PDB file of C-alpha atoms in Angstrom:
ATOM      1  CA  MET A   1       0.087  -0.392  -0.104  1.00 83.00           C
ATOM      2  CA  VAL A   2       3.331   2.307   0.150  1.00 92.00           C
ATOM      3  CA  VAL A   3       2.881   1.983  -3.302  1.00 94.00           C
ATOM      4  CA  ASN A   4       0.192   3.956  -3.789  1.00 95.00           C
ATOM      5  CA  LEU A   5       0.621   6.345  -1.402  1.00 95.00           C
ATOM      6  CA  LEU A   6       3.706   7.377  -2.898  1.00 96.00           C
ATOM      7  CA  LEU A   7       2.079   7.486  -5.958  1.00 96.00           C
ATOM      8  CA  GLY A   8      -0.793   9.669  -5.066  1.00 96.00           C
ATOM      9  CA  VAL A   9       1.880  13.260  -4.894  1.00 96.00           C
ATOM     10  CA  PRO A  10       2.021  13.331  -7.986  1.00 95.00           C
ATOM     11  CA  ALA A  11      -1.584  12.475  -8.276  1.00 96.00           C
ATOM     12  CA  VAL A  12      -2.214  15.597  -7.409  1.00 95.00           C
ATOM     13  CA  VAL A  13      -1.781  17.288 -10.811  1.00 94.00           C
ATOM     14  CA  PRO A  14      -4.166  14.817 -12.534  1.00 95.00           C
ATOM     15  CA  ILE A  15      -7.145  14.271  -9.697  1.00 95.00           C
ATOM     16  CA  LEU A  16      -6.480  18.925 -10.121  1.00 92.00           C
ATOM     17  CA  LEU A  17      -6.844  18.772 -13.480  1.00 91.00           C
ATOM     18  CA  CYS A  18      -9.966  16.704 -13.433  1.00 92.00           C
ATOM     19  CA  TRP A  19     -11.545  18.825 -10.997  1.00 91.00           C
ATOM     20  CA  TYR A  20     -10.793  22.576 -12.845  1.00 89.00           C
ATOM     21  CA  PHE A  21     -12.144  20.800 -16.178  1.00 88.00           C
ATOM     22  CA  ALA A  22     -15.453  19.352 -14.607  1.00 90.00           C
ATOM     23  CA  SER A  23     -16.023  22.831 -12.432  1.00 90.00           C
ATOM     24  CA  ASN A  24     -15.465  24.987 -15.514  1.00 88.00           C
ATOM     25  CA  TRP A  25     -17.983  23.004 -17.612  1.00 88.00           C
ATOM     26  CA  PRO A  26     -20.114  20.436 -17.113  1.00 91.00           C
ATOM     27  CA  LEU A  27     -20.230  21.419 -13.230  1.00 93.00           C
ATOM     28  CA  ALA A  28     -20.804  24.938 -14.408  1.00 90.00           C
ATOM     29  CA  ALA A  29     -23.693  23.774 -16.990  1.00 90.00           C
ATOM     30  CA  LEU A  30     -25.941  22.237 -14.594  1.00 95.00           C
ATOM     31  CA  GLY A  31     -25.129  25.468 -12.074  1.00 94.00           C
ATOM     32  CA  TRP A  32     -23.451  23.407  -9.307  1.00 96.00           C
ATOM     33  CA  THR A  33     -20.691  25.398  -9.544  1.00 94.00           C
ATOM     34  CA  GLN A  34     -19.724  29.053 -11.110  1.00 92.00           C
ATOM     35  CA  GLY A  35     -16.741  28.514 -13.958  1.00 86.00           C
ATOM     36  CA  GLU A  36     -14.026  30.339 -14.218  1.00 86.00           C
ATOM     37  CA  PRO A  37     -14.687  34.409 -15.377  1.00 86.00           C
ATOM     38  CA  THR A  38     -11.456  34.059 -17.079  1.00 86.00           C
ATOM     39  CA  GLU A  39     -11.355  30.744 -19.059  1.00 82.00           C
ATOM     40  CA  ASN A  40     -12.085  31.731 -23.239  1.00 82.00           C
ATOM     41  CA  ASP A  41      -9.469  29.409 -24.637  1.00 83.00           C
ATOM     42  CA  GLY A  42     -12.378  26.364 -24.681  1.00 80.00           C
ATOM     43  CA  MET A  43     -11.777  22.141 -24.412  1.00 81.00           C
ATOM     44  CA  LEU A  44      -8.629  22.418 -27.218  1.00 86.00           C
ATOM     45  CA  PRO A  45      -6.507  23.056 -23.955  1.00 84.00           C
ATOM     46  CA  TRP A  46      -8.210  20.907 -21.928  1.00 83.00           C
ATOM     47  CA  PHE A  47      -7.957  17.491 -23.896  1.00 85.00           C
ATOM     48  CA  LEU A  48      -4.602  18.208 -25.056  1.00 91.00           C
ATOM     49  CA  LEU A  49      -3.486  18.888 -21.874  1.00 89.00           C
ATOM     50  CA  GLY A  50      -5.667  17.160 -19.107  1.00 90.00           C
ATOM     51  CA  ALA A  51      -6.524  14.004 -20.624  1.00 93.00           C
ATOM     52  CA  PRO A  52      -2.779  12.694 -21.412  1.00 95.00           C
ATOM     53  CA  VAL A  53      -1.299  13.969 -18.544  1.00 95.00           C
ATOM     54  CA  THR A  54      -4.498  12.515 -16.367  1.00 95.00           C
ATOM     55  CA  VAL A  55      -4.269   9.152 -19.061  1.00 96.00           C
ATOM     56  CA  GLY A  56      -0.673   8.109 -18.870  1.00 97.00           C
ATOM     57  CA  PHE A  57      -1.413   8.460 -14.538  1.00 97.00           C
ATOM     58  CA  ALA A  58      -3.725   6.750 -14.331  1.00 96.00           C
ATOM     59  CA  LEU A  59      -1.323   3.329 -16.769  1.00 97.00           C
ATOM     60  CA  LEU A  60       0.993   4.211 -14.550  1.00 97.00           C
ATOM     61  CA  TRP A  61      -0.766   3.456 -10.977  1.00 97.00           C
ATOM     62  CA  TRP A  62      -2.768   0.618 -13.257  1.00 97.00           C
ATOM     63  CA  LEU A  63       1.554  -0.818 -14.096  1.00 97.00           C
ATOM     64  CA  ALA A  64       2.341  -0.563 -10.929  1.00 96.00           C
ATOM     65  CA  ASN A  65      -0.507  -2.038  -8.722  1.00 96.00           C
ATOM     66  CA  CYS A  66      -0.965  -5.242 -11.509  1.00 95.00           C
ATOM     67  CA  PRO A  67       2.771  -6.990  -9.805  1.00 94.00           C
ATOM     68  CA  VAL A  68       1.841  -6.147  -6.483  1.00 94.00           C
ATOM     69  CA  ARG A  69      -1.461  -6.571  -6.826  1.00 93.00           C
ATOM     70  CA  ARG A  70      -0.530 -10.697  -7.332  1.00 92.00           C
ATOM     71  CA  ARG A  71       1.729 -10.605  -4.218  1.00 92.00           C
ATOM     72  CA  VAL A  72      -0.568  -9.539  -2.036  1.00 92.00           C
ATOM     73  CA  PRO A  73      -2.699 -11.097  -0.382  1.00 90.00           C
ATOM     74  CA  LEU A  74      -5.566  -9.866  -0.169  1.00 90.00           C
ATOM     75  CA  ASP A  75      -8.524 -10.058  -1.814  1.00 92.00           C
ATOM     76  CA  SER A  76      -9.298  -7.841  -5.309  1.00 90.00           C
ATOM     77  CA  ARG A  77     -12.220  -6.433  -4.418  1.00 93.00           C
ATOM     78  CA  LEU A  78     -10.272  -5.110  -1.421  1.00 94.00           C
ATOM     79  CA  TYR A  79      -7.126  -4.957  -3.185  1.00 95.00           C
ATOM     80  CA  TRP A  80      -8.402  -1.892  -5.553  1.00 95.00           C
ATOM     81  CA  PRO A  81     -10.676   0.456  -3.741  1.00 95.00           C
ATOM     82  CA  ALA A  82      -8.418   0.878  -0.851  1.00 95.00           C
ATOM     83  CA  GLY A  83      -5.126   1.742  -3.325  1.00 96.00           C
ATOM     84  CA  ALA A  84      -7.555   3.960  -5.321  1.00 96.00           C
ATOM     85  CA  LEU A  85      -9.134   5.813  -2.406  1.00 96.00           C
ATOM     86  CA  LEU A  86      -4.702   5.645  -1.039  1.00 96.00           C
ATOM     87  CA  THR A  87      -4.359   7.137  -3.952  1.00 97.00           C
ATOM     88  CA  LEU A  88      -6.320  10.118  -3.662  1.00 96.00           C
ATOM     89  CA  ALA A  89      -4.770  10.204   0.232  1.00 96.00           C
ATOM     90  CA  PRO A  90      -2.551  13.260  -0.491  1.00 96.00           C
ATOM     91  CA  THR A  91      -4.431  14.490  -2.586  1.00 95.00           C
ATOM     92  CA  PHE A  92      -6.956  15.147   0.385  1.00 95.00           C
ATOM     93  CA  VAL A  93      -4.477  16.514   2.614  1.00 95.00           C
ATOM     94  CA  LEU A  94      -3.620  18.949   0.918  1.00 94.00           C
ATOM     95  CA  MET A  95      -6.988  20.053   0.525  1.00 93.00           C
ATOM     96  CA  ALA A  96      -7.816  20.256   4.424  1.00 95.00           C
ATOM     97  CA  VAL A  97      -4.270  22.080   4.638  1.00 95.00           C
ATOM     98  CA  LEU A  98      -5.005  24.823   2.030  1.00 87.00           C
TER      99      LEU A  98
END
């Protein structure tokens, strides 16, 4: 599980990119958030920057966890959600501190 905590540190970047994208477009269109008033670039930069960063991190996370999963005696139904929550822990700590 240390692997997931360590992967959680660089995971802050794709998680915040996903939040920024969601809060400016789909959630703002629904009226749940207020979009950034100076955001006028459209969605293309997010697809060029945010999508590769997010997909790259997800692939790195999966490739790092597959060999670890085989060695850990936990059931898959417990390992994958616990790994995802531990990866999110540094982001939650950063949000609580700031």
